[in-house]
Coordinates of N, CA and C and ligand atoms in Angstrom, one line a residue:
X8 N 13.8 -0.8 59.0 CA 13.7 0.0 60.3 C 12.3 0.5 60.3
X9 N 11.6 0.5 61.5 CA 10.5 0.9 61.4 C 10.4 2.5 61.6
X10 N 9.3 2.9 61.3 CA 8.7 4.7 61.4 C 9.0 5.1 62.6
X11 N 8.9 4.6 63.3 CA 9.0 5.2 64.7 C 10.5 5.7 65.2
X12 N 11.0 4.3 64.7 CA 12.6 4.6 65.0 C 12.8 5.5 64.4
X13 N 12.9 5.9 62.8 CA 13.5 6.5 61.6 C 12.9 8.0 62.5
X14 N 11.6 8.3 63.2 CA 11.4 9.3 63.8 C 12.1 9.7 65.0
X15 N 12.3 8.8 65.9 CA 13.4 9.0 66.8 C 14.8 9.4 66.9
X16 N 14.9 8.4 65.8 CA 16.6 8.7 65.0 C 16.7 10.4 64.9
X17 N 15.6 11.2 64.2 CA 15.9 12.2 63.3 C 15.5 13.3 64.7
X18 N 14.9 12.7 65.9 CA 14.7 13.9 66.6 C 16.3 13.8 67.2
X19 N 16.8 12.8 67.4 CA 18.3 13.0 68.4 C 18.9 14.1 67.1
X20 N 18.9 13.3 66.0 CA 19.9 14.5 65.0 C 19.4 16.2 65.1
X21 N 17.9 16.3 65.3 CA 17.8 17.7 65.5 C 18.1 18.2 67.1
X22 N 18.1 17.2 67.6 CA 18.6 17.5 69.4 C 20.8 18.4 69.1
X23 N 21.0 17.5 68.0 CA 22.1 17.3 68.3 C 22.5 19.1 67.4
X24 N 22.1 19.1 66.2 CA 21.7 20.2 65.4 C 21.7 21.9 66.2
X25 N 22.9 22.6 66.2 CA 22.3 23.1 67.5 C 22.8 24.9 66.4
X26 N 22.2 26.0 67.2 CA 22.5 27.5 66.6 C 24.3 27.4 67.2
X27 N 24.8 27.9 66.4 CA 26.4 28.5 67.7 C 26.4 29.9 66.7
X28 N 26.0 30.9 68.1 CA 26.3 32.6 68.1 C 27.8 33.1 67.5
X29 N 28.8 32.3 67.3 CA 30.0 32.5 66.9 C 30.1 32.2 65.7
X30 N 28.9 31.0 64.7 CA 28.8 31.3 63.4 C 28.0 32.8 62.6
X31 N 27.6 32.3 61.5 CA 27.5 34.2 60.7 C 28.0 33.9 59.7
X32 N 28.9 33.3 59.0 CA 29.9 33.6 58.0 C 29.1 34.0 56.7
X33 N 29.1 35.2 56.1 CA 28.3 35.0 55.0 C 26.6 35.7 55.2
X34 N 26.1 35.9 56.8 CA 25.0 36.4 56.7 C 24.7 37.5 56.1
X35 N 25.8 38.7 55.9 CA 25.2 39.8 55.7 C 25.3 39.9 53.8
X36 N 26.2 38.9 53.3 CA 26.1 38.8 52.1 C 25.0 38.5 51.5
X37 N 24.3 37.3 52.3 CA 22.9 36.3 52.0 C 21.9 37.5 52.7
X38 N 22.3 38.3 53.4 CA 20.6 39.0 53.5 C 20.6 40.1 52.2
X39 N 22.2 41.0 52.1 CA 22.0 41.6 50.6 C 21.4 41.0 49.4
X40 N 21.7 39.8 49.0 CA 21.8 39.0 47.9 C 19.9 38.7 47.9
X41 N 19.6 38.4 49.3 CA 17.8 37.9 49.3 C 17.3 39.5 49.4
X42 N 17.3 40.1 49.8 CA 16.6 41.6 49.8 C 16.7 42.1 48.2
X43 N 17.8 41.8 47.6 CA 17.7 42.3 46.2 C 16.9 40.9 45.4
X44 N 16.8 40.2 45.7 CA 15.5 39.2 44.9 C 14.6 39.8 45.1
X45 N 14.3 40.1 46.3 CA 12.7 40.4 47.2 C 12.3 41.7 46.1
X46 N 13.0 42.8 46.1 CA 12.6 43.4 45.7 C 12.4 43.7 44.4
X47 N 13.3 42.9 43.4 CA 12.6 42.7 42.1 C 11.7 42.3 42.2
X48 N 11.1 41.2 43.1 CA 9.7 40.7 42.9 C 8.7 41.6 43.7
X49 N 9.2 42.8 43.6 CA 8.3 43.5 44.4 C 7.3 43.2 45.9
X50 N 8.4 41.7 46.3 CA 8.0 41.3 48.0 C 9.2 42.4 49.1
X51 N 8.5 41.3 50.2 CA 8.7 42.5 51.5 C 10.0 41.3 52.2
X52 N 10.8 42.3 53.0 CA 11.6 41.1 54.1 C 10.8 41.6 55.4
X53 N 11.1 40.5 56.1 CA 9.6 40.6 57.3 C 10.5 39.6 58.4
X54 N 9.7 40.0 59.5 CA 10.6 39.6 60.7 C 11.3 38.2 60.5
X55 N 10.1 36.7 60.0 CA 9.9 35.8 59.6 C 10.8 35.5 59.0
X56 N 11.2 36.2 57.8 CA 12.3 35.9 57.1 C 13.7 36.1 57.5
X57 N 13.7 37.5 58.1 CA 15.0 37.7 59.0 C 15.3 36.5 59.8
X58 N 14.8 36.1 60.6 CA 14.6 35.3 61.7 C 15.0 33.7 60.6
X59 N 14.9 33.6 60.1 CA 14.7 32.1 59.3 C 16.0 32.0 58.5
X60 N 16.6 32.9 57.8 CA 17.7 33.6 57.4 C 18.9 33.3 58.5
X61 N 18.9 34.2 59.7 CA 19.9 34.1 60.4 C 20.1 32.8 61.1
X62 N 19.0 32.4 61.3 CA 19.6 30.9 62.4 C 20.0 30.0 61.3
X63 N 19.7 29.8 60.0 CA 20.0 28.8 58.9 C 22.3 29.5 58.8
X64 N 22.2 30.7 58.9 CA 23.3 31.0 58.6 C 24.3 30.8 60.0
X65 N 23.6 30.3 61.3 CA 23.8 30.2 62.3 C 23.9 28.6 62.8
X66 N 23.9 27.9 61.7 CA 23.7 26.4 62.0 C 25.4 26.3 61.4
X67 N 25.7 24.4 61.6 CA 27.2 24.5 61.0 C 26.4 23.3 60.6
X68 N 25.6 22.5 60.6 CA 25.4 21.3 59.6 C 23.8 21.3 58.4
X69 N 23.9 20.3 57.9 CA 22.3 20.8 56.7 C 21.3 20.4 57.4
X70 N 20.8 20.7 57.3 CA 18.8 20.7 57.8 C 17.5 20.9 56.5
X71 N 16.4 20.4 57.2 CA 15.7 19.8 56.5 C 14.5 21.0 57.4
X72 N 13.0 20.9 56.6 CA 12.2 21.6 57.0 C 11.9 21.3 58.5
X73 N 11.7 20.4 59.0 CA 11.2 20.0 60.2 C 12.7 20.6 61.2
X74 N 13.9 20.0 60.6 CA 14.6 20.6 61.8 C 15.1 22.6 62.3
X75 N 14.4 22.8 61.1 CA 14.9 24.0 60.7 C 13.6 24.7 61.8
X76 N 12.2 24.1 61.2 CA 11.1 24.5 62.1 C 11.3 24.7 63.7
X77 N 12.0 23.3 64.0 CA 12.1 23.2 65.3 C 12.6 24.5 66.0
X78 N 13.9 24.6 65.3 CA 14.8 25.7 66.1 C 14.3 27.1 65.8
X79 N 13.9 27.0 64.4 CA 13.3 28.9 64.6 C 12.1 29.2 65.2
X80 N 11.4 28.3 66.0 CA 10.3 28.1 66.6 C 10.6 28.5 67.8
X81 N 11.9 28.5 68.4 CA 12.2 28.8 69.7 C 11.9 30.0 70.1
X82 N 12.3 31.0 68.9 CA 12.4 32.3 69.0 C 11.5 32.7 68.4
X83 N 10.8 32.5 67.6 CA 8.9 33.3 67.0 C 8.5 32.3 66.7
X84 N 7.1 32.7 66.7 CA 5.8 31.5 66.2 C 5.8 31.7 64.9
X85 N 5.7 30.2 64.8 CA 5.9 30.3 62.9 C 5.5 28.8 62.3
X86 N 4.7 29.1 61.6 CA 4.2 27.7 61.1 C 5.0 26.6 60.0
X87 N 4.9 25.3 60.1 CA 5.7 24.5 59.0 C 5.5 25.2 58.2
X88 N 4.4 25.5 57.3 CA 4.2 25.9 56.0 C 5.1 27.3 55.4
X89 N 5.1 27.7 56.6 CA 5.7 29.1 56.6 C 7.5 28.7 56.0
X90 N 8.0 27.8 56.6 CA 9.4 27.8 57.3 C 9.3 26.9 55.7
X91 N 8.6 26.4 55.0 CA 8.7 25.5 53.8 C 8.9 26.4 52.8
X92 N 8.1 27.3 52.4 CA 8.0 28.2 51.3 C 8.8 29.2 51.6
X93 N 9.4 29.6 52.2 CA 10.7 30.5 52.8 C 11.7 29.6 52.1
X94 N 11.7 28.5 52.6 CA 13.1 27.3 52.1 C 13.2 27.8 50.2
X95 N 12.1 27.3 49.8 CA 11.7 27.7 48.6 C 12.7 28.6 47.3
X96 N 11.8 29.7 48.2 CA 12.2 31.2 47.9 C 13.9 31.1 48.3
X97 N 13.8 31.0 49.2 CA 15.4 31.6 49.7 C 16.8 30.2 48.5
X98 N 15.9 29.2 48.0 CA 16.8 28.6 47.2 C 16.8 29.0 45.8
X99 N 15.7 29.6 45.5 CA 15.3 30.2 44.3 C 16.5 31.7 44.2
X100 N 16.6 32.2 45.6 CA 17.3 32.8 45.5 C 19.0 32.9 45.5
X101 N 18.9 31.6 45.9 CA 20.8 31.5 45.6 C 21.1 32.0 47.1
X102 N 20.7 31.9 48.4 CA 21.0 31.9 49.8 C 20.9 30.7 50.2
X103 N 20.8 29.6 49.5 CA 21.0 28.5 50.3 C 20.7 27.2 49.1
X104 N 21.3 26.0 48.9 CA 21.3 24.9 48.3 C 20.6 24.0 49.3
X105 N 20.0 23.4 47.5 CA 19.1 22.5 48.1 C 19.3 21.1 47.4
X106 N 19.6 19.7 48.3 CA 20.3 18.4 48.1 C 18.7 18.0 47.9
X107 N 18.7 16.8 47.0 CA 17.3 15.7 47.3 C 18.0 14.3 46.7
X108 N 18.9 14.2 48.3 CA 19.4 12.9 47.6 C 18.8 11.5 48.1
X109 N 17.6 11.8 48.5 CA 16.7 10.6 49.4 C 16.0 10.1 48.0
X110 N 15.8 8.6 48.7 CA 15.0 7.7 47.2 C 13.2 8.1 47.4
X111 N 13.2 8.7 48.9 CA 11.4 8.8 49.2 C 11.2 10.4 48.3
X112 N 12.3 11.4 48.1 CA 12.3 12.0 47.8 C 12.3 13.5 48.5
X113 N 12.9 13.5 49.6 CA 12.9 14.3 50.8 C 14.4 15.0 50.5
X114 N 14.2 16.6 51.0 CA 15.4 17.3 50.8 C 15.8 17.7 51.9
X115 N 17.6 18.3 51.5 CA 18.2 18.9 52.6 C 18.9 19.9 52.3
X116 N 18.9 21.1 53.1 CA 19.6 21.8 52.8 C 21.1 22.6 53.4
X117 N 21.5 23.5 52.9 CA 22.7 24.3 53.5 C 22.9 25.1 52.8
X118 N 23.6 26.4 54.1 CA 23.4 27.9 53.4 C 24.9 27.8 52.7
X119 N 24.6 28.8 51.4 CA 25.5 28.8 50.5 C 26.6 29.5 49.9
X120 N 26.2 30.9 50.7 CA 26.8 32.7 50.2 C 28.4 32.3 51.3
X121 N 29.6 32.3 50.8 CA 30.8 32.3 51.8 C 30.8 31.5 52.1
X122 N 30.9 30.1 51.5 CA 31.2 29.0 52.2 C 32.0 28.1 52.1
X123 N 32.9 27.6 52.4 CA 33.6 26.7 52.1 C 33.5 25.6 51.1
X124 N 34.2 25.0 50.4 CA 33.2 24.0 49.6 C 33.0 22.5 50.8
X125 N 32.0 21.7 50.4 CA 31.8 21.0 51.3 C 31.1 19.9 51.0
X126 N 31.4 18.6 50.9 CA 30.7 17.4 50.7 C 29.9 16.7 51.4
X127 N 29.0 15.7 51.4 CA 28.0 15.2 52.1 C 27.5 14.0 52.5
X128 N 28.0 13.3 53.6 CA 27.7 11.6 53.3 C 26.5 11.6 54.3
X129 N 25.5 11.0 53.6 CA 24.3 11.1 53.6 C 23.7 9.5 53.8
X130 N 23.2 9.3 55.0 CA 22.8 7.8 55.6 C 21.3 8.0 54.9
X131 N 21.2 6.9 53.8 CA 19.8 6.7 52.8 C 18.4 6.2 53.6
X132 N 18.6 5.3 55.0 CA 17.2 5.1 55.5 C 17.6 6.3 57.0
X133 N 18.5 6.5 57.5 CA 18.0 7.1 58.8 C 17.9 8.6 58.8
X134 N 18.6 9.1 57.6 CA 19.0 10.1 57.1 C 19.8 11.0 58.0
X135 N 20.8 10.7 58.6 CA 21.8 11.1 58.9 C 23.3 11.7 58.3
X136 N 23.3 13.0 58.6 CA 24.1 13.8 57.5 C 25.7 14.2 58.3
X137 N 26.9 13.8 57.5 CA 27.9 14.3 58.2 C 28.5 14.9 56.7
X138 N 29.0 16.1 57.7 CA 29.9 16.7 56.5 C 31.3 16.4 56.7
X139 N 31.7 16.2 55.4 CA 33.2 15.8 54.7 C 33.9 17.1 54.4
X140 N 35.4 17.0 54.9 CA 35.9 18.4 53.6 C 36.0 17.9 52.7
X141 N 36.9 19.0 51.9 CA 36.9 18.9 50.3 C 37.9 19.6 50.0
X142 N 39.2 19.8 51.6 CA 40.1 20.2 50.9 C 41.0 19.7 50.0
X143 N 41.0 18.1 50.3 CA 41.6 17.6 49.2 C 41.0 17.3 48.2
X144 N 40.1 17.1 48.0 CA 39.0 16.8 46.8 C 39.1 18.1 45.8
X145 N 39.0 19.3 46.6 CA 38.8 20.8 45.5 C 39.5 20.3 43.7
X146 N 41.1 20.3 44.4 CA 42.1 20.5 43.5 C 42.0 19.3 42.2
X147 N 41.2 18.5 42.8 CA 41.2 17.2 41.9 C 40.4 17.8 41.1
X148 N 38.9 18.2 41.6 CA 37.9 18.5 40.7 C 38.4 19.8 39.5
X149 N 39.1 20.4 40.6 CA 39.5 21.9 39.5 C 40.2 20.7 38.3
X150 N 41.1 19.8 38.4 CA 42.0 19.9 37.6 C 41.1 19.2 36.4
X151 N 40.1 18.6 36.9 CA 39.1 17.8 35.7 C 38.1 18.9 35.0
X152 N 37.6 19.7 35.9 CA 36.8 21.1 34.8 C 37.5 22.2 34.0
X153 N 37.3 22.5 33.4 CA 37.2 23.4 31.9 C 37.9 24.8 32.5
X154 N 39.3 25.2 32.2 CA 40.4 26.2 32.5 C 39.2 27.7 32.9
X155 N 38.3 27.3 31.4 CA 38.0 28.6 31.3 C 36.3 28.7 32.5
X156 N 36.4 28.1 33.0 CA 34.7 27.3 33.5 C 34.7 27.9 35.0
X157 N 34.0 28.7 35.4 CA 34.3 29.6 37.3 C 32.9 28.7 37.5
X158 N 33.4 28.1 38.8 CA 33.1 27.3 39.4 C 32.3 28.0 41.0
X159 N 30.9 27.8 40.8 CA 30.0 28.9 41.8 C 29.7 28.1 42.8
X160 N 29.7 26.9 43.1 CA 29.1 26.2 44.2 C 29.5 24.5 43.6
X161 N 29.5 24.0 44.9 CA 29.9 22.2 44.6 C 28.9 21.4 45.5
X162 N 28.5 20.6 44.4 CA 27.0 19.9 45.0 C 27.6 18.5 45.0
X163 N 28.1 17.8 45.9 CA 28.6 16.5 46.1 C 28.1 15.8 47.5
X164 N 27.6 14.3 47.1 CA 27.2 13.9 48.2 C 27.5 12.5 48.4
X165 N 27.7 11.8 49.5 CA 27.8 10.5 49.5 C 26.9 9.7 50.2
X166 N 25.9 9.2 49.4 CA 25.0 8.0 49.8 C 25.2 6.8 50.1
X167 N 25.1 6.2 51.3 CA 24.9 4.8 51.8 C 24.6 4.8 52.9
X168 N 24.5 3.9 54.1 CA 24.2 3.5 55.2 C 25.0 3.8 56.2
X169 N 24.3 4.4 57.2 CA 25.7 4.9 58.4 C 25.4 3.4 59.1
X170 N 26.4 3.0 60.4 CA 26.9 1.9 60.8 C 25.6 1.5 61.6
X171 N 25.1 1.9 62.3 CA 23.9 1.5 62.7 C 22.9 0.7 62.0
X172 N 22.6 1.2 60.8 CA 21.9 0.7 59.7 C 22.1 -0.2 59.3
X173 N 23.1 -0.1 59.0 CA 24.1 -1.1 57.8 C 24.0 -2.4 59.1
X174 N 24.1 -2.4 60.3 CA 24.5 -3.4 61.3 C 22.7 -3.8 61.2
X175 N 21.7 -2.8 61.3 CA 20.4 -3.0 61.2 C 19.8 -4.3 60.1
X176 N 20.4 -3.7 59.0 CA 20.1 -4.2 57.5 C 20.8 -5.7 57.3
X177 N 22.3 -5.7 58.1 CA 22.5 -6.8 57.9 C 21.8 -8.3 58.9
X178 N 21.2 -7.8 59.8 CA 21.0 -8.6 60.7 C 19.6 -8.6 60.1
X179 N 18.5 -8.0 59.5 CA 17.3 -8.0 58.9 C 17.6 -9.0 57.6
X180 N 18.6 -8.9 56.8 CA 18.8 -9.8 56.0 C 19.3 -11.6 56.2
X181 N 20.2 -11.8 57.3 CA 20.5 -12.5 57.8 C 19.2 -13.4 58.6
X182 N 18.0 -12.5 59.5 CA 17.0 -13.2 59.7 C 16.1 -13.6 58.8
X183 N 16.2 -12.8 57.3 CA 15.2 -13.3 56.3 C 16.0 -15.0 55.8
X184 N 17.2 -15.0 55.6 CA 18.2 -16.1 55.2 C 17.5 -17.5 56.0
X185 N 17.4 -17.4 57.5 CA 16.9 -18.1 58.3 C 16.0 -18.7 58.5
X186 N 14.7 -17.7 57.8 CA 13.6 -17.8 57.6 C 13.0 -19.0 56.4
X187 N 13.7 -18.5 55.5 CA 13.9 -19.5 54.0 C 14.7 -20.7 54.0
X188 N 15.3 -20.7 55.2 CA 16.4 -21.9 55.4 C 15.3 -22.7 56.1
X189 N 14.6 -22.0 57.3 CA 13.8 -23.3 57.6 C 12.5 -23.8 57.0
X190 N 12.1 -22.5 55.9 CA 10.7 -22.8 55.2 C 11.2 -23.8 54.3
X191 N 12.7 -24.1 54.1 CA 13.3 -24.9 52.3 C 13.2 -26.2 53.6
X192 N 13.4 -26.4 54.9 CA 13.7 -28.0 55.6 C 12.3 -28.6 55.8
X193 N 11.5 -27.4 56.3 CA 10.0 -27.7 56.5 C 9.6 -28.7 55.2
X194 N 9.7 -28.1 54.4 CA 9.3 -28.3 53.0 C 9.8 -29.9 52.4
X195 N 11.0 -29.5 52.7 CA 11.7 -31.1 52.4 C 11.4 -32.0 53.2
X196 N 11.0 -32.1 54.5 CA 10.7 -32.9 55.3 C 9.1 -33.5 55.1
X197 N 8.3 -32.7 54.7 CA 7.2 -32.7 54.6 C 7.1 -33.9 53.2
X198 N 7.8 -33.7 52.2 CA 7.8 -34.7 51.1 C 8.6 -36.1 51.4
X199 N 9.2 -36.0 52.5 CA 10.0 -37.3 53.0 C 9.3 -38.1 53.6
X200 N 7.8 -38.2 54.1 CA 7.2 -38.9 54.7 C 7.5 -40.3 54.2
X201 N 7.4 -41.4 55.4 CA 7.4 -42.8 55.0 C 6.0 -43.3 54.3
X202 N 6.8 -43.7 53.3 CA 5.6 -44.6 52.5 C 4.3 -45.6 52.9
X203 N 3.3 -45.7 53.0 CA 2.2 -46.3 53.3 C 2.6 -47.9 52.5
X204 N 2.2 -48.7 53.2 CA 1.8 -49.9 52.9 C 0.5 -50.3 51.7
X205 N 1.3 -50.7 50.8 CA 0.1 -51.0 49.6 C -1.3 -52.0 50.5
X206 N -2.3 -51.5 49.9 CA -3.3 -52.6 50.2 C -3.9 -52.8 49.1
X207 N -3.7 -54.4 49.2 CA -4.5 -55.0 47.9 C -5.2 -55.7 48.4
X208 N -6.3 -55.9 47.1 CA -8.0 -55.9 46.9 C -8.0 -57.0 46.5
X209 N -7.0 -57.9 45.8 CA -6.9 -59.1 45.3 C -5.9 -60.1 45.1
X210 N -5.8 -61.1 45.0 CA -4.7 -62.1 45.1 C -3.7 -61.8 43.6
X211 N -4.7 -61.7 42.8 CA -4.2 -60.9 41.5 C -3.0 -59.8 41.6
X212 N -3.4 -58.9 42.1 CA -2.7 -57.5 42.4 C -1.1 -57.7 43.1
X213 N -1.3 -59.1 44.3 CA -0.4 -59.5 44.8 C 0.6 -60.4 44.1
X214 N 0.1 -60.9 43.2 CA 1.0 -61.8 42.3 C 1.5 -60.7 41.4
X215 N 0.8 -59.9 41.1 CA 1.7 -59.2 39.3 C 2.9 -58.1 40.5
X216 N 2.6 -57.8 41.4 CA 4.0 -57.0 42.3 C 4.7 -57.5 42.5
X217 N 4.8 -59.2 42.6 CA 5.8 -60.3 43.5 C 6.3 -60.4 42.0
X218 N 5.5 -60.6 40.9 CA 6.4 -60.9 39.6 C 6.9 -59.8 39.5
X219 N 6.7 -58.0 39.1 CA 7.4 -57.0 38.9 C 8.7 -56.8 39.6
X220 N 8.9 -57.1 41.2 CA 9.4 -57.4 41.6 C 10.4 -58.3 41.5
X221 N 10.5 -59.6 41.4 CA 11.2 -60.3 41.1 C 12.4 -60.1 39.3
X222 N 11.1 -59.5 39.0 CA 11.9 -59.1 37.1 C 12.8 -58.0 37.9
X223 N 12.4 -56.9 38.7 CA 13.4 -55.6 38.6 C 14.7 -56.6 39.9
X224 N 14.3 -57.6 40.4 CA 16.0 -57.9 40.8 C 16.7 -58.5 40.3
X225 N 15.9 -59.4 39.0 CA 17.0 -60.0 37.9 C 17.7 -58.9 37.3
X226 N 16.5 -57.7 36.6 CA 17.3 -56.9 36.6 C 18.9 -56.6 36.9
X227 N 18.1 -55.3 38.3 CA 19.3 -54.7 39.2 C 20.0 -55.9 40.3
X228 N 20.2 -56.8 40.3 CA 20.4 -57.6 41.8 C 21.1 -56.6 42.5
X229 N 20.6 -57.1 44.3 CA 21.3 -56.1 45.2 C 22.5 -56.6 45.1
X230 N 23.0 -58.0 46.2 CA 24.2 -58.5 46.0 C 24.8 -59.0 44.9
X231 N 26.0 -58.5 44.3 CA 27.3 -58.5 43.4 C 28.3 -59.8 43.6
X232 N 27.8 -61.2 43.1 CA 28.7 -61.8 43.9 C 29.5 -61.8 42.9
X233 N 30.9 -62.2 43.2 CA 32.1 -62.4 42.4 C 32.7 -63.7 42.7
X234 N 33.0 -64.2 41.4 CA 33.5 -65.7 41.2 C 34.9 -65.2 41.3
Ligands
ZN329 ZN1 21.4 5.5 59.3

C-alpha cells in the first residue's frame, strides 16, 4: 500500500475518532493520580495538560500522537511536540497505557485509571484499531495467573490485517505470481528458438555429419519394424 493511502486511511480513522461529552469514566481519578506525580516532581498542571487529560478520557477508542493532536487542537493551540511529551509523562505516570505493537515501531495509546479490561485487534499496515471485550477472556486469564498475583492492567492485542488489506495484499501477491509466470514463459521461449542451419566450409565437414549420422541411426533407428 502506498504512503499516501496508509495517510488517507488514518485521516478517515481520526475523522471517525470522535470526543463523546457523556464519557469521563475515571477522569477525576487520572487527574488525582497525575497532579500527585506532578508534584513529586516538583512540575505544574497547566491549562495544556488539563486540556490533553480530559479529551483522551473523553475518547472511547486508542489514539496515537497525531490523532490526539488533531482533536485537542480544536480547543487550544498546541503544538505536536507538546501533545507528544505530555503522552510521555502522563504514561510514565500510570493515566494512560502505552501499546507499540507496529513493526515501524509507532505507538498507541488508551487511558487507563477505571477501565474496563479491554483487548485490541490492531490492522499491522493501515493501522486500524478495533476494540474487543474481554468479558469472556477475563476469567480465562484469571484462572491461568498466580491466586496470590492482583492483576492492575491487561495489555493484549491482536495483530494482523483488517479485510481491506488483506484483499490489498492478496491481490499485490497474486500480481507478483503473474509477473514471474510470464518472466518464467518469456524465458523459456526465448531458449526454444529454432535451430540455424549448419554451414559447411567443406565437403569434408559434410561427409563426417552424413557418417555421424548414419552411425546414430544404426544406433537408435526411428522405425521399429517387427517380424
Ligand atoms: Zn488495514
Amino acid at each position: 500500500m502506498k504512503q499516501e493511502e496508509i495517510v488517507q486511511r488514518r485521516e478517515r480513522i481520526i475523522r471517525k475518532t470522535v470526543v463523546k461529552e457523556e464519557l469521563g469514566q475515571g477522569l477525576q481519578e487520572a487527574e488525582a493520580v497525575l497532579n500527585a506525580y506532578l508534584k513529586e516532581r516538583g512540575m505544574n498542571q497547566t491549562p495544556e495538560r488539563s486540556q490533553i487529560l480530559w479529551t483522551i478520557y473523553h475518547l472511547d477508542a486508542p489514539f496515537d500522537v497525531d490523532m490526539l493532536h488533531e482533536l485537542v487542537r480544536e480547543k487550544i493551540n498546541i503544538c505536536r511536540v507538546t501533545i507528544h511529551n505530555n503522552l510521555t509523562l502522563f504514561a510514565d505516570a500510570g493515566v494512560i497505557a502505552r501499546f507499540q505493537p507496529f513493526p515501524n515501531g509507532s505507538q498507541f495509546f488508551v487511558k487507563s485509571i477505571s477501565q474496563p479490561p479491554r483487548a485490541y485487534q490492531v490492522c499491522s499496515q493501515c493501522g486500524a484499531i478495533k476494540v474487543l471485550s474481554m468479558k469472556e477472556i477475563v476469567p480465562l486469564i484469571a484462572a491461568q495467573t498466580q491466586k496470590s498475583f492482583h492483576t492492575s492492567q491487561y495489555c493484549l492485542y491482536v495483530l494482523g490485517l483488517c479485510a481491506k488489506c488483506f484483499r490489498e495484499k492478496r491481490h499485490e501477491a497474486q500480481l507478483h505470481q503473474q509477473a514471474v509466470q510470464q518472466e518464467r514463459e518469456k524465458r523459456a521461449s526465448a531458449t526454444k528458438q529454432p535451430r540455424r542451419k549448419k554451414r559447411y566450409t567443406s565437403i569434408k565437414e559434410v561427409r563426417r555429419d552424413q557418417e555421424l549420422l548414419a552411425l546414430k541411426e544404426k544406433k537408435f533407428p526411428k522405425n521399429k519394424t517387427t517380424k
